[in-house]
Amino acid sequence: AQSVTQLGSHVSVSEGALVLLRCNYSSSVPPYLFWYVQYPNQGLQLLLKYTTGATLVKGINGFEAEFKKSETSFHLTKPSAHMSDAAEYFCAVNRYNQGGKLIFGQGTELSVKP
Amino acid sequence: EAGVTQFPSHSVIEKGQTVTLRCDPISGHDNLYWYRRVMGKEIKFLLHFVKESKQDESGMPNNRFLAERTGGTYSTLKVQPAELEDSGVYFCASSQVVGHPTGELFFGEGSRLTVL
């Protein structure tokens, strides 16, 4: 069975500081990995995804994530936080034949302090 | 182009009552999904339609939940009778390509259900 663990339900950073949101997964088959973001009063939006190929993937708004198979991790990073990054972030996994049936982590609320 | 729209945005009902949530996917999207997030926990898959057919309903909690997608356009999710543990946010999502492997979904803003 697949599962996703996001470490830290709340993360707070200062504006301009590094953002690091942690995600570990378990999967018996090569996974597809995703980060979604939910801004206040909006639906979830795809931030970035890993399917195959390059393990460092870049997403929107300056975010990137690196797939590390040996560590079963897919941490999300951004070098410099902006106030507009305040949102809830969700890591998700699925298998190649599961289409849109995603398994989500519990979410991490990111706060950005001025 | 309009995104995925959900109605109502918030519904408050008494235990034992019935509620119907509606989802309008992006036009042309054959895949439609329902997900639920209960009490700040993880978002969980409920079911998947391909056009009007239920492809996978393995996540439906019990027979108090009924999902339909008449004509392969909008979908409804009915909870009857509602219980306290049904409270949460119900998300609808759609995607274009049947069998698309990469799981990129377009989500609505969610319908928050509160059962008192």
mmCIF file of C-alpha atoms in Angstrom:
data_model
loop_
_atom_site.group_PDB
_atom_site.id
_atom_site.type_symbol
_atom_site.label_atom_id
_atom_site.label_comp_id
_atom_site.label_asym_id
_atom_site.label_seq_id
_atom_site.Cartn_x
_atom_site.Cartn_y
_atom_site.Cartn_z
ATOM 1 C CA ALA A 1 0.000 0.000 0.000
ATOM 2 C CA GLN A 2 1.093 3.516 -0.684
ATOM 3 C CA SER A 3 1.252 6.255 1.918
ATOM 4 C CA VAL A 4 2.550 9.781 2.280
ATOM 5 C CA THR A 5 3.921 11.495 5.370
ATOM 6 C CA GLN A 6 4.425 15.214 5.597
ATOM 7 C CA LEU A 7 6.584 16.246 8.519
ATOM 8 C CA GLY A 8 5.187 19.282 10.273
ATOM 9 C CA SER A 9 1.586 20.352 10.003
ATOM 10 C CA HIS A 10 2.668 23.976 10.403
ATOM 11 C CA VAL A 11 5.852 25.618 9.176
ATOM 12 C CA SER A 12 6.690 29.264 9.721
ATOM 13 C CA VAL A 13 9.470 31.131 7.928
ATOM 14 C CA SER A 14 10.512 34.728 7.565
ATOM 15 C CA GLU A 15 10.143 36.511 4.272
ATOM 16 C CA GLY A 16 13.272 35.889 2.217
ATOM 17 C CA ALA A 17 14.199 32.718 4.108
ATOM 18 C CA LEU A 18 14.489 29.222 2.693
ATOM 19 C CA VAL A 19 11.301 27.198 2.503
ATOM 20 C CA LEU A 20 11.645 23.460 3.110
ATOM 21 C CA LEU A 21 8.554 21.287 3.304
ATOM 22 C CA ARG A 22 9.212 17.625 3.896
ATOM 23 C CA CYS A 23 7.478 14.687 2.270
ATOM 24 C CA ASN A 24 8.258 11.003 2.560
ATOM 25 C CA TYR A 25 6.365 8.285 0.792
ATOM 26 C CA SER A 26 6.074 4.550 0.781
ATOM 27 C CA SER A 27 5.342 2.653 -2.382
ATOM 28 C CA SER A 28 6.039 -0.846 -3.598
ATOM 29 C CA VAL A 29 6.266 0.350 -7.191
ATOM 30 C CA PRO A 30 7.868 3.416 -8.773
ATOM 31 C CA PRO A 31 5.647 6.283 -7.751
ATOM 32 C CA TYR A 32 4.441 9.394 -9.414
ATOM 33 C CA LEU A 33 4.836 12.267 -6.956
ATOM 34 C CA PHE A 34 3.095 15.605 -6.741
ATOM 35 C CA TRP A 35 2.942 18.778 -4.741
ATOM 36 C CA TYR A 36 -0.326 20.676 -4.702
ATOM 37 C CA VAL A 37 -0.935 24.058 -3.097
ATOM 38 C CA GLN A 38 -4.147 25.512 -1.750
ATOM 39 C CA TYR A 39 -4.265 29.261 -1.332
ATOM 40 C CA PRO A 40 -6.986 30.693 0.906
ATOM 41 C CA ASN A 41 -10.466 30.358 -0.601
ATOM 42 C CA GLN A 42 -9.170 28.555 -3.668
ATOM 43 C CA GLY A 43 -9.024 24.994 -4.933
ATOM 44 C CA LEU A 44 -5.904 22.881 -4.962
ATOM 45 C CA GLN A 45 -3.453 23.774 -7.705
ATOM 46 C CA LEU A 46 -0.664 21.612 -9.066
ATOM 47 C CA LEU A 47 2.703 23.044 -8.062
ATOM 48 C CA LEU A 48 4.953 20.420 -9.627
ATOM 49 C CA LYS A 49 5.174 16.705 -10.370
ATOM 50 C CA TYR A 50 7.676 13.919 -10.825
ATOM 51 C CA THR A 51 6.888 11.025 -13.140
ATOM 52 C CA THR A 52 10.094 9.820 -14.760
ATOM 53 C CA GLY A 53 13.401 11.293 -15.866
ATOM 54 C CA ALA A 54 15.169 14.135 -14.106
ATOM 55 C CA THR A 55 14.838 13.814 -10.362
ATOM 56 C CA LEU A 56 14.963 17.557 -9.740
ATOM 57 C CA VAL A 57 11.736 19.085 -10.903
ATOM 58 C CA LYS A 58 10.863 22.735 -11.080
ATOM 59 C CA GLY A 59 7.409 24.071 -10.555
ATOM 60 C CA ILE A 60 5.544 27.317 -10.528
ATOM 61 C CA ASN A 61 6.394 30.319 -8.356
ATOM 62 C CA GLY A 62 10.041 29.324 -7.897
ATOM 63 C CA PHE A 63 9.393 26.034 -6.125
ATOM 64 C CA GLU A 64 11.302 22.852 -6.832
ATOM 65 C CA ALA A 65 11.451 19.344 -5.447
ATOM 66 C CA GLU A 66 13.905 16.492 -5.686
ATOM 67 C CA PHE A 67 12.928 12.847 -5.912
ATOM 68 C CA LYS A 68 15.342 10.783 -3.820
ATOM 69 C CA LYS A 69 14.547 7.125 -4.213
ATOM 70 C CA SER A 70 17.085 5.977 -1.613
ATOM 71 C CA GLU A 71 15.466 8.221 0.979
ATOM 72 C CA THR A 72 11.890 7.783 -0.310
ATOM 73 C CA SER A 73 11.577 11.534 -0.148
ATOM 74 C CA PHE A 74 10.211 14.343 -2.275
ATOM 75 C CA HIS A 75 10.889 17.507 -0.293
ATOM 76 C CA LEU A 76 9.687 20.856 -1.578
ATOM 77 C CA THR A 77 11.990 23.865 -1.479
ATOM 78 C CA LYS A 78 12.101 27.511 -2.415
ATOM 79 C CA PRO A 79 15.225 29.600 -1.866
ATOM 80 C CA SER A 80 13.445 32.763 -0.752
ATOM 81 C CA ALA A 81 9.967 32.882 0.739
ATOM 82 C CA HIS A 82 7.487 35.522 -0.277
ATOM 83 C CA MET A 83 4.441 36.631 1.640
ATOM 84 C CA SER A 84 2.270 35.294 -1.192
ATOM 85 C CA ASP A 85 3.589 31.767 -0.544
ATOM 86 C CA ALA A 86 1.461 31.498 2.584
ATOM 87 C CA ALA A 87 -0.837 28.562 1.857
ATOM 88 C CA GLU A 88 -1.367 24.900 2.593
ATOM 89 C CA TYR A 89 0.815 22.463 0.710
ATOM 90 C CA PHE A 90 -0.029 18.844 -0.018
ATOM 91 C CA CYS A 91 2.281 16.075 -1.127
ATOM 92 C CA ALA A 92 0.620 13.242 -3.061
ATOM 93 C CA VAL A 93 1.530 9.979 -4.727
ATOM 94 C CA ASN A 94 -0.035 7.603 -7.193
ATOM 95 C CA ARG A 95 0.937 4.741 -9.447
ATOM 96 C CA TYR A 96 1.231 4.859 -13.195
ATOM 97 C CA ASN A 97 -2.017 2.997 -13.720
ATOM 98 C CA GLN A 98 -4.033 4.804 -11.072
ATOM 99 C CA GLY A 99 -4.724 7.965 -13.024
ATOM 100 C CA GLY A 100 -6.136 10.619 -10.751
ATOM 101 C CA LYS A 101 -6.510 8.429 -7.698
ATOM 102 C CA LEU A 102 -4.073 10.278 -5.507
ATOM 103 C CA ILE A 103 -2.951 9.487 -1.992
ATOM 104 C CA PHE A 104 -2.333 12.689 -0.079
ATOM 105 C CA GLY A 105 -0.291 13.577 2.931
ATOM 106 C CA GLN A 106 -1.907 15.486 5.768
ATOM 107 C CA GLY A 107 -0.842 18.866 4.463
ATOM 108 C CA THR A 108 1.559 21.520 5.744
ATOM 109 C CA GLU A 109 0.380 25.035 6.495
ATOM 110 C CA LEU A 110 3.094 27.513 5.553
ATOM 111 C CA SER A 111 3.144 30.895 7.262
ATOM 112 C CA VAL A 112 5.462 33.664 6.084
ATOM 113 C CA LYS A 113 6.394 36.378 8.551
ATOM 114 C CA PRO A 114 7.345 39.852 7.362
ATOM 115 C CA GLU B 1 -12.214 29.064 -19.428
ATOM 116 C CA ALA B 2 -14.202 28.295 -16.298
ATOM 117 C CA GLY B 3 -12.571 26.064 -13.731
ATOM 118 C CA VAL B 4 -14.161 23.351 -11.654
ATOM 119 C CA THR B 5 -17.086 24.811 -9.776
ATOM 120 C CA GLN B 6 -18.738 23.387 -6.697
ATOM 121 C CA PHE B 7 -21.992 24.246 -4.982
ATOM 122 C CA PRO B 8 -22.768 25.001 -2.233
ATOM 123 C CA SER B 9 -19.573 26.402 -0.793
ATOM 124 C CA HIS B 10 -20.824 25.700 2.712
ATOM 125 C CA SER B 11 -23.752 23.699 3.992
ATOM 126 C CA VAL B 12 -24.884 23.318 7.593
ATOM 127 C CA ILE B 13 -27.422 20.580 8.289
ATOM 128 C CA GLU B 14 -28.773 18.574 11.184
ATOM 129 C CA LYS B 15 -27.870 14.965 11.719
ATOM 130 C CA GLY B 16 -30.280 12.779 9.777
ATOM 131 C CA GLN B 17 -30.942 15.314 7.061
ATOM 132 C CA THR B 18 -29.991 15.020 3.422
ATOM 133 C CA VAL B 19 -27.502 17.127 1.525
ATOM 134 C CA THR B 20 -26.628 17.161 -2.161
ATOM 135 C CA LEU B 21 -23.348 18.592 -3.361
ATOM 136 C CA ARG B 22 -22.857 19.518 -6.971
ATOM 137 C CA CYS B 23 -19.747 19.675 -9.120
ATOM 138 C CA ASP B 24 -19.367 21.119 -12.599
ATOM 139 C CA PRO B 25 -16.078 19.968 -14.105
ATOM 140 C CA ILE B 26 -14.088 21.814 -16.710
ATOM 141 C CA SER B 27 -15.842 21.510 -20.044
ATOM 142 C CA GLY B 28 -14.550 18.544 -22.016
ATOM 143 C CA HIS B 29 -13.047 16.757 -19.026
ATOM 144 C CA ASP B 30 -14.184 13.150 -19.036
ATOM 145 C CA ASN B 31 -12.638 12.293 -15.679
ATOM 146 C CA LEU B 32 -14.351 13.518 -12.566
ATOM 147 C CA TYR B 33 -13.220 12.745 -9.032
ATOM 148 C CA TRP B 34 -14.613 13.300 -5.580
ATOM 149 C CA TYR B 35 -12.313 13.640 -2.598
ATOM 150 C CA ARG B 36 -12.994 14.432 1.046
ATOM 151 C CA ARG B 37 -10.999 16.010 3.825
ATOM 152 C CA VAL B 38 -12.256 15.368 7.320
ATOM 153 C CA MET B 39 -11.199 17.441 10.352
ATOM 154 C CA GLY B 40 -7.802 18.587 9.059
ATOM 155 C CA LYS B 41 -6.732 15.095 8.122
ATOM 156 C CA GLU B 42 -5.487 13.999 4.748
ATOM 157 C CA ILE B 43 -7.548 14.428 1.630
ATOM 158 C CA LYS B 44 -8.989 11.045 0.710
ATOM 159 C CA PHE B 45 -10.233 9.688 -2.590
ATOM 160 C CA LEU B 46 -13.927 8.826 -2.765
ATOM 161 C CA LEU B 47 -14.667 7.911 -6.354
ATOM 162 C CA HIS B 48 -13.887 8.408 -10.011
ATOM 163 C CA PHE B 49 -16.191 8.833 -12.992
ATOM 164 C CA VAL B 50 -15.210 8.434 -16.600
ATOM 165 C CA LYS B 51 -17.959 10.247 -18.407
ATOM 166 C CA GLU B 52 -21.145 8.899 -16.817
ATOM 167 C CA SER B 53 -19.661 5.604 -15.616
ATOM 168 C CA LYS B 54 -18.252 4.930 -12.173
ATOM 169 C CA GLN B 55 -14.702 3.772 -12.769
ATOM 170 C CA ASP B 56 -13.696 3.357 -9.159
ATOM 171 C CA GLU B 57 -15.819 3.896 -6.065
ATOM 172 C CA SER B 58 -13.546 2.125 -3.633
ATOM 173 C CA GLY B 59 -13.260 5.181 -1.401
ATOM 174 C CA MET B 60 -16.956 5.690 -0.743
ATOM 175 C CA PRO B 61 -17.432 5.373 3.024
ATOM 176 C CA ASN B 62 -20.787 3.573 3.072
ATOM 177 C CA ASN B 63 -24.145 3.326 1.352
ATOM 178 C CA ARG B 64 -25.311 6.658 2.755
ATOM 179 C CA PHE B 65 -23.276 8.256 0.004
ATOM 180 C CA LEU B 66 -24.574 8.262 -3.561
ATOM 181 C CA ALA B 67 -22.755 9.838 -6.476
ATOM 182 C CA GLU B 68 -24.175 10.366 -9.916
ATOM 183 C CA ARG B 69 -23.029 11.911 -13.141
ATOM 184 C CA THR B 70 -25.964 11.978 -15.472
ATOM 185 C CA GLY B 71 -25.037 12.579 -19.093
ATOM 186 C CA GLY B 72 -21.377 12.692 -18.251
ATOM 187 C CA THR B 73 -21.409 16.382 -17.392
ATOM 188 C CA TYR B 74 -21.970 17.623 -13.859
ATOM 189 C CA SER B 75 -21.950 15.331 -10.864
ATOM 190 C CA THR B 76 -23.834 15.222 -7.596
ATOM 191 C CA LEU B 77 -22.874 13.643 -4.316
ATOM 192 C CA LYS B 78 -25.767 12.977 -1.978
ATOM 193 C CA VAL B 79 -25.405 12.129 1.676
ATOM 194 C CA GLN B 80 -28.536 10.590 3.165
ATOM 195 C CA PRO B 81 -28.936 10.518 6.101
ATOM 196 C CA ALA B 82 -26.029 12.674 7.184
ATOM 197 C CA GLU B 83 -24.046 11.752 10.298
ATOM 198 C CA LEU B 84 -21.720 13.865 12.419
ATOM 199 C CA GLU B 85 -18.628 12.148 11.014
ATOM 200 C CA ASP B 86 -19.574 13.247 7.501
ATOM 201 C CA SER B 87 -18.512 16.794 8.314
ATOM 202 C CA GLY B 88 -15.586 17.956 6.240
ATOM 203 C CA VAL B 89 -14.653 19.516 2.944
ATOM 204 C CA TYR B 90 -15.671 17.703 -0.215
ATOM 205 C CA PHE B 91 -13.487 18.405 -3.205
ATOM 206 C CA CYS B 92 -14.289 17.728 -6.806
ATOM 207 C CA ALA B 93 -11.588 17.477 -9.438
ATOM 208 C CA SER B 94 -11.503 16.830 -13.147
ATOM 209 C CA SER B 95 -8.981 15.912 -15.800
ATOM 210 C CA GLN B 96 -9.096 15.617 -19.531
ATOM 211 C CA VAL B 97 -7.505 12.425 -20.703
ATOM 212 C CA VAL B 98 -8.946 9.058 -19.824
ATOM 213 C CA GLY B 99 -6.299 6.887 -18.270
ATOM 214 C CA HIS B 100 -3.916 9.794 -18.015
ATOM 215 C CA PRO B 101 -1.081 8.475 -15.906
ATOM 216 C CA THR B 102 0.343 11.580 -14.390
ATOM 217 C CA GLY B 103 -2.552 12.377 -12.128
ATOM 218 C CA GLU B 104 -2.694 16.113 -12.794
ATOM 219 C CA LEU B 105 -6.082 17.153 -11.552
ATOM 220 C CA PHE B 106 -7.927 20.459 -11.565
ATOM 221 C CA PHE B 107 -9.686 20.996 -8.265
ATOM 222 C CA GLY B 108 -12.677 23.022 -7.242
ATOM 223 C CA GLU B 109 -12.701 25.158 -4.119
ATOM 224 C CA GLY B 110 -14.535 22.504 -2.175
ATOM 225 C CA SER B 111 -17.892 22.274 -0.440
ATOM 226 C CA ARG B 112 -17.685 22.479 3.321
ATOM 227 C CA LEU B 113 -20.273 20.305 5.039
ATOM 228 C CA THR B 114 -21.070 20.773 8.705
ATOM 229 C CA VAL B 115 -23.390 18.245 10.331
ATOM 230 C CA LEU B 116 -24.744 19.284 13.727
#
